[in-house]
Short mmCIF file of C-alpha atoms in Angstrom, two decimals:
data_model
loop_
_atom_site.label_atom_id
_atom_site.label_comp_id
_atom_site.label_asym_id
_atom_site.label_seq_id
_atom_site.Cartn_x
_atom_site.Cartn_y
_atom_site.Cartn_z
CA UNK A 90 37.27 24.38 10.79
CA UNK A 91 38.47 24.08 14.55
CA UNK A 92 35.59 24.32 17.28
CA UNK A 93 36.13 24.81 20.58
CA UNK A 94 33.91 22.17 21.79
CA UNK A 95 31.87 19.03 19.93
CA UNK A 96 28.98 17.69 21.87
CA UNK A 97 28.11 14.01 20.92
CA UNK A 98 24.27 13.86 21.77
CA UNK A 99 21.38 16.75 21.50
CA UNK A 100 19.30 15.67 24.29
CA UNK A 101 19.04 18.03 27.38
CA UNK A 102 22.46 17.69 28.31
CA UNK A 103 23.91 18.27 25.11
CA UNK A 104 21.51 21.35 24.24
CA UNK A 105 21.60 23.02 27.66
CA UNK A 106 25.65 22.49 27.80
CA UNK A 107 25.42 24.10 24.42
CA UNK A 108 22.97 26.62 25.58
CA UNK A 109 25.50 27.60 28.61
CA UNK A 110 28.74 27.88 26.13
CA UNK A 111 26.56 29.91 23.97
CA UNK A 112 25.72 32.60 26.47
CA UNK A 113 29.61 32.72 27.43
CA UNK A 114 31.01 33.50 23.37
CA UNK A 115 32.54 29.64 23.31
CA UNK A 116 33.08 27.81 20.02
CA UNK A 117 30.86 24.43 20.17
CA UNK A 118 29.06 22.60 17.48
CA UNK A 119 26.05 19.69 18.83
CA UNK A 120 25.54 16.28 17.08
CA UNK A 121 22.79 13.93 17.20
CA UNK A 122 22.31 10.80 15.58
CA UNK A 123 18.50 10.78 15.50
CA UNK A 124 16.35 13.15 12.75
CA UNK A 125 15.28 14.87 16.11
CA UNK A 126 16.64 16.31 19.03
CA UNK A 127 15.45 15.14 22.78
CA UNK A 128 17.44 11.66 22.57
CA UNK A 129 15.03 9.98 25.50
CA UNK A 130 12.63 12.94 25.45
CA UNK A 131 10.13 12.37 23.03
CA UNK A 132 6.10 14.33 22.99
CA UNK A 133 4.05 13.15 20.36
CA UNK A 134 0.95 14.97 19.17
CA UNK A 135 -2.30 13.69 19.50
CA UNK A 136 -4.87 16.59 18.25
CA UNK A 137 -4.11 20.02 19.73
CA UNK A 138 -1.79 18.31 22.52
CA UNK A 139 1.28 16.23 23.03
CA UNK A 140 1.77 13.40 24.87
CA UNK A 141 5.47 12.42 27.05
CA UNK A 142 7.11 8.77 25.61
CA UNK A 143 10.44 9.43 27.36
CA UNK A 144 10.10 11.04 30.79
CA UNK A 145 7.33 12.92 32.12
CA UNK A 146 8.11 14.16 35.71
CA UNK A 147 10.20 16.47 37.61
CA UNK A 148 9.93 17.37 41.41
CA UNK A 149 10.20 19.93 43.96
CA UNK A 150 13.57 19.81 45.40
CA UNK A 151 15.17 19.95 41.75
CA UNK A 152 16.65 23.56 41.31
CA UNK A 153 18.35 23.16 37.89
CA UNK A 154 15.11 22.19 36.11
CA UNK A 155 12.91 24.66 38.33
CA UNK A 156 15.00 27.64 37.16
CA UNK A 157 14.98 26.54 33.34
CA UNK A 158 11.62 26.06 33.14
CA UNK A 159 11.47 30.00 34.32
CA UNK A 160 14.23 31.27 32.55
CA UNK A 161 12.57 30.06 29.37
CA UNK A 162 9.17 31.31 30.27
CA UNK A 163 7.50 27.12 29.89
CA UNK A 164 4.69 26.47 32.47
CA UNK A 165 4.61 23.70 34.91
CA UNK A 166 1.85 21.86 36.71
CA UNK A 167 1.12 19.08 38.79
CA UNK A 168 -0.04 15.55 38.24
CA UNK A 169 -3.40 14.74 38.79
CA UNK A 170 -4.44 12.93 41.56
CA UNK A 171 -7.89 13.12 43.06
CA UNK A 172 -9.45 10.04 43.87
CA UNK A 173 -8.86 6.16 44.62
CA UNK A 174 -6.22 4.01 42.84
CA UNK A 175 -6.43 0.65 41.27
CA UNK A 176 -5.18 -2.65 42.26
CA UNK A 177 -4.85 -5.87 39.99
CA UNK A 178 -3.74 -8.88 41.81
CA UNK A 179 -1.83 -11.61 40.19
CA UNK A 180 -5.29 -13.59 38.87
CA UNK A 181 -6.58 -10.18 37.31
CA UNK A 182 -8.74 -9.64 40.33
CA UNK A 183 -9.40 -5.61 40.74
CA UNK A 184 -9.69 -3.68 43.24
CA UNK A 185 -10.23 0.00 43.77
CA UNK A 186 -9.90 2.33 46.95
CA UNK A 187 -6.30 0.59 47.75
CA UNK A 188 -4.31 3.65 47.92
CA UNK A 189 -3.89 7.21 46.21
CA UNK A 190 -1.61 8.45 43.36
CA UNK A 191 1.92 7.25 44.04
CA UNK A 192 3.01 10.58 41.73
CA UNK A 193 1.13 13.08 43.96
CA UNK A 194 3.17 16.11 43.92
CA UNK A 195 5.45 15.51 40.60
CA UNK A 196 5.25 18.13 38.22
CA UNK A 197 4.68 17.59 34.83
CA UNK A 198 5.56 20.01 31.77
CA UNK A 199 2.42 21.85 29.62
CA UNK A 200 2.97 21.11 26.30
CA UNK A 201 5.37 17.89 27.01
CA UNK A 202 8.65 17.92 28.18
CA UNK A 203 9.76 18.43 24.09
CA UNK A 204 8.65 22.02 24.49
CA UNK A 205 11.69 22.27 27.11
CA UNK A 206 14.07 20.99 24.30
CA UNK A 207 12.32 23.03 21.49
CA UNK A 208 12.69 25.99 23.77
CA UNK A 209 16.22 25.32 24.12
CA UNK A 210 16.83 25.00 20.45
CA UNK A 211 15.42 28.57 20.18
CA UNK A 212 18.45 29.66 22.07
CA UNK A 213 20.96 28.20 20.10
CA UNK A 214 21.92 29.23 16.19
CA UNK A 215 20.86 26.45 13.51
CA UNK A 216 24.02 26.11 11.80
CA UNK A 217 25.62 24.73 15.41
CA UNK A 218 22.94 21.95 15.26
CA UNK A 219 22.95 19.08 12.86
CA UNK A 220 20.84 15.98 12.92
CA UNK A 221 21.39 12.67 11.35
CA UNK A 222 25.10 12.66 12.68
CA UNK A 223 26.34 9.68 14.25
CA UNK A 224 29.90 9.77 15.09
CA UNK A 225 31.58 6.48 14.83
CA UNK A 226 35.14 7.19 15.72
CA UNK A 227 37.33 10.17 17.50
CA UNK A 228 40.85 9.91 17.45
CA UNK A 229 42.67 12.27 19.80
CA UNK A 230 45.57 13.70 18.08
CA UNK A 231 48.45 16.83 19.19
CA UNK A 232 46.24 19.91 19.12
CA UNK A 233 43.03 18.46 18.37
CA UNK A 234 40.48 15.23 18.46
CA UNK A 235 39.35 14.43 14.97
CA UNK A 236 35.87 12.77 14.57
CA UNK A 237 34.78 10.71 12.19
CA UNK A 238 30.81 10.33 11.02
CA UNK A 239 28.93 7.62 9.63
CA UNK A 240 28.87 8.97 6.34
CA UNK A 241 32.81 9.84 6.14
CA UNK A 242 32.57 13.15 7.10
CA UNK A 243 35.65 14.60 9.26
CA UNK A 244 35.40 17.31 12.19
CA UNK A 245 37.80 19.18 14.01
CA UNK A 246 37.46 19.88 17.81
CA UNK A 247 40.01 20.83 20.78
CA UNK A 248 37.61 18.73 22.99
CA UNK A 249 34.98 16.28 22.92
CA UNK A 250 32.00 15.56 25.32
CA UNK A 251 29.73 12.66 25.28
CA UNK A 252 26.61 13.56 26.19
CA UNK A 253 24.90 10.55 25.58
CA UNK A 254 24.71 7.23 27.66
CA UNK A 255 28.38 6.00 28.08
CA UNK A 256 27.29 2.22 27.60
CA UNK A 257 25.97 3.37 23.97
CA UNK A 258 29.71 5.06 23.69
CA UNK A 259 31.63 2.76 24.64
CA UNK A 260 29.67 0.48 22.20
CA UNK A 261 29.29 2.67 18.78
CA UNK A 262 32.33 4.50 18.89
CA UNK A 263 36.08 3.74 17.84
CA UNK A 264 38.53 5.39 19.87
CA UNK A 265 41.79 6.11 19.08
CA UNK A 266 44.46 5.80 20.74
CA UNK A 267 41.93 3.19 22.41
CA UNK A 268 40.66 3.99 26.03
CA UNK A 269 42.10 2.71 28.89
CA UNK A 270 40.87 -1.16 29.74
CA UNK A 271 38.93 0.52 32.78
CA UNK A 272 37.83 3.30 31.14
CA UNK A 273 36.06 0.95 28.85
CA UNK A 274 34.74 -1.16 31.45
CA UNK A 275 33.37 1.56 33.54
CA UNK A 276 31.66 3.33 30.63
CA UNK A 277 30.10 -0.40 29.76
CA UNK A 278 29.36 -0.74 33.68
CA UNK A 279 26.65 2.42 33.46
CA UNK A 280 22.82 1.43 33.23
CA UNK A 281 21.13 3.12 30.59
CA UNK A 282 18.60 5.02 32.42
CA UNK A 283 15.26 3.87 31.12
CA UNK A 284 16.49 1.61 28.01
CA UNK A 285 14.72 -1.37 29.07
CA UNK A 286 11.62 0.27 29.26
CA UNK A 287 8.55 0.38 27.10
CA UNK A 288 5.43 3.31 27.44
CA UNK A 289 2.08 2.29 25.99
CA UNK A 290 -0.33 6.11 26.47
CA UNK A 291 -3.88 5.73 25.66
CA UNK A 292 -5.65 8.68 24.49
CA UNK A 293 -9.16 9.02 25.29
CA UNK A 294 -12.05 11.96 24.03
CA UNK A 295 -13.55 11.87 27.60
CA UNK A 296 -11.72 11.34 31.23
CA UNK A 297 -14.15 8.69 32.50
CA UNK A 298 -11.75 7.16 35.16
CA UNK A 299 -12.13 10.80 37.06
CA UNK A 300 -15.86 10.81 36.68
CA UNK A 301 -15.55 7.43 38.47
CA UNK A 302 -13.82 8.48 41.25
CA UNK A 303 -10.34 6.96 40.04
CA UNK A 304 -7.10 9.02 39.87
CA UNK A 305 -5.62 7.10 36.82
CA UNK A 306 -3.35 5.50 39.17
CA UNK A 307 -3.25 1.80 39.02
CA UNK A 308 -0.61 -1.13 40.18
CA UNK A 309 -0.71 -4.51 38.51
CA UNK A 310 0.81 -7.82 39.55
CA UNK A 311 -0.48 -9.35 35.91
CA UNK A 312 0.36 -7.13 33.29
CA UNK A 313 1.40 -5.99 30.86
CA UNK A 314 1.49 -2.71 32.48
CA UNK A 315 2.86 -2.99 36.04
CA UNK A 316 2.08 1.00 36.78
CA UNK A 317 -0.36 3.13 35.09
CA UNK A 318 -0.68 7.05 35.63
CA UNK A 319 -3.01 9.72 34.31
CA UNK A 320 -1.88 11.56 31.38
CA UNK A 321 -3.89 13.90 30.44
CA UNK A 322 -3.10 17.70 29.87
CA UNK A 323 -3.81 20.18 32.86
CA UNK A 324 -6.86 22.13 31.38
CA UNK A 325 -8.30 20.24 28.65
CA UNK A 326 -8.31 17.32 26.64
CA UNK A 327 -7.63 15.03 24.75
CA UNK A 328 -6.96 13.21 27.87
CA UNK A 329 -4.69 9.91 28.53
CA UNK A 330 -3.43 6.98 30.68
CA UNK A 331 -0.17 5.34 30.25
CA UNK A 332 1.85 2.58 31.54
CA UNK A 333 4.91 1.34 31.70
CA UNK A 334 5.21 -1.96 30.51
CA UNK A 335 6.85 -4.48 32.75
CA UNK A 336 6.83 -7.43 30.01
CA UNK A 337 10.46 -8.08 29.90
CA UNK A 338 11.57 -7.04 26.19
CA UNK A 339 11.67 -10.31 24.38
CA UNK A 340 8.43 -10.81 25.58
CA UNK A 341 6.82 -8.22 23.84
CA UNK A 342 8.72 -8.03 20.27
CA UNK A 343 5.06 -9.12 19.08
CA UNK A 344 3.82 -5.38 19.55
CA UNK A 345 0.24 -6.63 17.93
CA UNK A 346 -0.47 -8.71 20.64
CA UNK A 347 1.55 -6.33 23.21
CA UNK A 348 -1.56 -3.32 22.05
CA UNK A 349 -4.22 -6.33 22.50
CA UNK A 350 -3.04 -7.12 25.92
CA UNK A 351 -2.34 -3.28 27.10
CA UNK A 352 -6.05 -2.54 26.09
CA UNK A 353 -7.70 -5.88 27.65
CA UNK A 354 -5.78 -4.69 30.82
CA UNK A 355 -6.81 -1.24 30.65
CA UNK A 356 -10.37 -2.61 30.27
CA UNK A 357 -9.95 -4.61 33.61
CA UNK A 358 -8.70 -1.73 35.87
CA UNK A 359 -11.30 1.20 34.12
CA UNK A 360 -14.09 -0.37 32.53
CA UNK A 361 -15.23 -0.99 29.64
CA UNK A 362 -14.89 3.06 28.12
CA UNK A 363 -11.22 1.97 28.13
CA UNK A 364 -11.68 -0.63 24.78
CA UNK A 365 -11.60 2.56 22.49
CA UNK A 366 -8.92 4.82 22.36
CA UNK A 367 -8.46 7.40 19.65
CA UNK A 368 -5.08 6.99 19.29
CA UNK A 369 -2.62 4.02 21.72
CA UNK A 370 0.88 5.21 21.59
CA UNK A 371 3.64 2.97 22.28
CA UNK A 372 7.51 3.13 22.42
CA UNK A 373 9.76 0.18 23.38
CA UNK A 374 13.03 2.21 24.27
CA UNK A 375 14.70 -1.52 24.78
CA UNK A 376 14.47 -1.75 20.54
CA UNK A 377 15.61 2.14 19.72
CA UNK A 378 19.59 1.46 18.98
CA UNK A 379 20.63 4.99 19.53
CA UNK A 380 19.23 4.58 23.24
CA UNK A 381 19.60 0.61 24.35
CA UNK A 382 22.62 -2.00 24.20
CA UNK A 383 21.73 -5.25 24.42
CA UNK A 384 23.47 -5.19 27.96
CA UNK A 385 20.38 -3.00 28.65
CA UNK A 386 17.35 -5.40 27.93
CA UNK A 387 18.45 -6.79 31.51
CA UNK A 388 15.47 -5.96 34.20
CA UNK A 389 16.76 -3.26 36.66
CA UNK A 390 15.18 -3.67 40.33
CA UNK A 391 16.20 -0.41 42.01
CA UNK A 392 17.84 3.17 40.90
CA UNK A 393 21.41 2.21 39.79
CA UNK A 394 23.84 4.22 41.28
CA UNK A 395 24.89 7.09 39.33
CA UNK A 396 28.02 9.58 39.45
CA UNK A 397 31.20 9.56 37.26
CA UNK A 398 33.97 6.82 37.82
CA UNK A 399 37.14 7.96 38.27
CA UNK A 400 38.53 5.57 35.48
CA UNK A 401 36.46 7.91 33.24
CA UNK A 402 38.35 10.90 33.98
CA UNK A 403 40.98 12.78 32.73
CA UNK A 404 40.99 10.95 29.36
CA UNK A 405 43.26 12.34 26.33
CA UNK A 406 44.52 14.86 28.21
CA UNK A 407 41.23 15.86 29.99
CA UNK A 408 40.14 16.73 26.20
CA UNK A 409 37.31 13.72 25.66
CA UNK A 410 34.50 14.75 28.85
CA UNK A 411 31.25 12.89 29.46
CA UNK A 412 28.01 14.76 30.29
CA UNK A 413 25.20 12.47 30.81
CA UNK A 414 22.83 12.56 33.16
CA UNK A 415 24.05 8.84 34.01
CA UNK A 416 27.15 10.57 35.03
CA UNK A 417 25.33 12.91 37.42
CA UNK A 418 26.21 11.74 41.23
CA UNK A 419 22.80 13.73 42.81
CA UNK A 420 20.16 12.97 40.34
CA UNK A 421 21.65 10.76 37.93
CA UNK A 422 19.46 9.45 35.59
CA UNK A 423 16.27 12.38 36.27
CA UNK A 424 15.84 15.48 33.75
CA UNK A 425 17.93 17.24 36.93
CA UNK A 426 21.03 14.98 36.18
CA UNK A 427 21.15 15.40 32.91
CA UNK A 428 21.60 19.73 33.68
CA UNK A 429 23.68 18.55 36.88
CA UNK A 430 26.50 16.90 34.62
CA UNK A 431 25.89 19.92 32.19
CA UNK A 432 26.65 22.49 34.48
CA UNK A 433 29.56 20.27 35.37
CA UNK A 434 31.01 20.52 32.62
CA UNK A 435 30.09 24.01 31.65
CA UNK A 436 32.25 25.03 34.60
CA UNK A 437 35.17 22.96 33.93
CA UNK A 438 35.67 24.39 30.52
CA UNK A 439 35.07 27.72 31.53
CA UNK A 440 37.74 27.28 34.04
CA UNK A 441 39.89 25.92 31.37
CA UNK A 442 38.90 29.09 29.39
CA UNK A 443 40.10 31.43 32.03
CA UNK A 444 43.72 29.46 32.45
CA UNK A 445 44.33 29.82 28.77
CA UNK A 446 43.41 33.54 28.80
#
């Protein structure tokens, strides 16, 4: 069976691209190589709420995520803030009444952001949507690009778009006839928004940092966390702090002593109601292979620059499209790039759409 259009990737770009063709009557078909869809978004449940591992914010000044959020009825709110942050020197020396929440005015999603991809899924039928589908190869041929899946199976599609980091492409997929030597190196040039990283979220029965005065926020020149942020739900608990960890990722392989060290520091910066958490999530997106290369464990000191090269364009034809939020050139690497290179892409084959009418 011929489809009109294969997405490689069911994260937001993949399901809201799919989402957009299937409000317009196009042919499509979405794969994902994890046993979930969200790629980097990921909420997991602790008690009656969930919890963000991937991202967690949005902003004003973001339209494409503002009017999903309303189309599909989900409720925003903002992050907490009231009251002092934390300092910790380079000695472990603390200080409090430094500053106030660096995140003031971010939004954050109720329910986790995974309620904007479940909410997407809704949308979109469940025999377009397969899981546990990695696609190792494509080969472009005359009328069609053929890809090939890890376990043998062969699909049929007049055009392909990545939506998944092009550094994983370039990496995990055979393509044939092969790319063009630039195409390769641009797509292998692309930071992996947020691979490196690793999120520790501690989830506490009571929200003792507030009743202290402290906003959750807290900077750290020792570790491991470098920035911590309150993470608690808008209206009730459980409620939560998390981190990200700035141990660089061979450092913290050991992720015994990694939940050891993130609780001693969390002790340090909010006292000694910190030791117990019900539950201490953590997820080291530098070790998940269907996120990270191992050209992303490198530290990354600023926003890389985002957009789409030009060596990655018009490849096979124009048939084999990326549509990653790295390829977004406004808000590449937010939630809002990964719609921004959606809706790029949405329009381009719609315009293709109308030529062949």
């Amino acid at each position: 069976m011929l489809t009109d259009t294969l997405i490689i990737g069911g994260g937001l770009a993949g399901l809201s691209l799919a989402a957009s063709l299937e409000a317009k009557g196009q042919t499509y078909l979405v794969l994902d190589a994890r046993t979930r869809f969200g790629g980097r978004i990921r909420s997991d449940a602790v008690d009656r709420e969930r919890f963000d591992l991937g991202p967690a914010w949005f902003w004003p000044g973001q339209p494409r995520i503002a009017a999903l959020i309303d189309k599909l009825g989900l409720e925003k709110f903002e992050q907490y803030a009231d009251g002092d942050l934390t300092f910790e020197d380079e000695r472990g020396s603390v200080q409090r009444g430094q500053g106030f929440a660096s995140m003031q005015g971010s939004y954050r999603l109720k329910g986790g952001l995974s309620s904007l991809i479940s909410a997407l899924q809704s949308l979109l039928p469940e025999n377009l949507l397969r899981l546990a589908t990695k696609v190792v190869a494509l080969d472009a041929r005359a009328d069609h690009i053929l890809a090939i899946t890890q376990n043998g199976e062969s699909l049929m599609a007049r055009r392909v778009v990545l939506a998944l980091p092009p550094r994983l492409a370039a990496e995990q997929i055979a393509f044939t006839p092969p790319l063009p030597e630039a195409a390769v190196s641009a797509m292998s040039g692309i930071a992996t928004w947020m691979a490196g990283q690793a999120k520790a979220v501690a989830v506490y029965d009571d929200p003792f940092w507030r009743k202290s005065g402290l906003s959750g926020d807290a900077m750290s020149r020792l570790g491991p966390m470098v920035e911590v942020h309150d993470a608690s739900p808008e209206e009730r608990g459980p409620y939560a702090l998390f981190g990200f960890i700035g141990v660089a990722p061979d450092d913290r392989r050991d992720e015994k002593l990694l939940r050891k060290a993130v609780i001693a520091q969390l002790v340090r910066l909010f006292g000694p109601d910190a030791a117990a958490p019900k539950t201490l999530l953590i997820k080291d997106w530098a070790f998940d292979p269907l996120t990270a290369t191992a050209l992303d464990l490198q530290p990354q000191y600023s926003h890389p620059r985002y957009g789409l090269p030009e060596a990655m364009t018009d490849l096979w034809d124009d048939r084999l499209l990326f549509g990653g939020t790295e390829v977004a050139s406004q808000f590449g690497g937010y939630l809002e790039g990964a719609l921004e290179a959606s809706k790029n892409v949405v329009h381009k084959i719609l315009r293709e759409a109308q030529v062949d009418a």
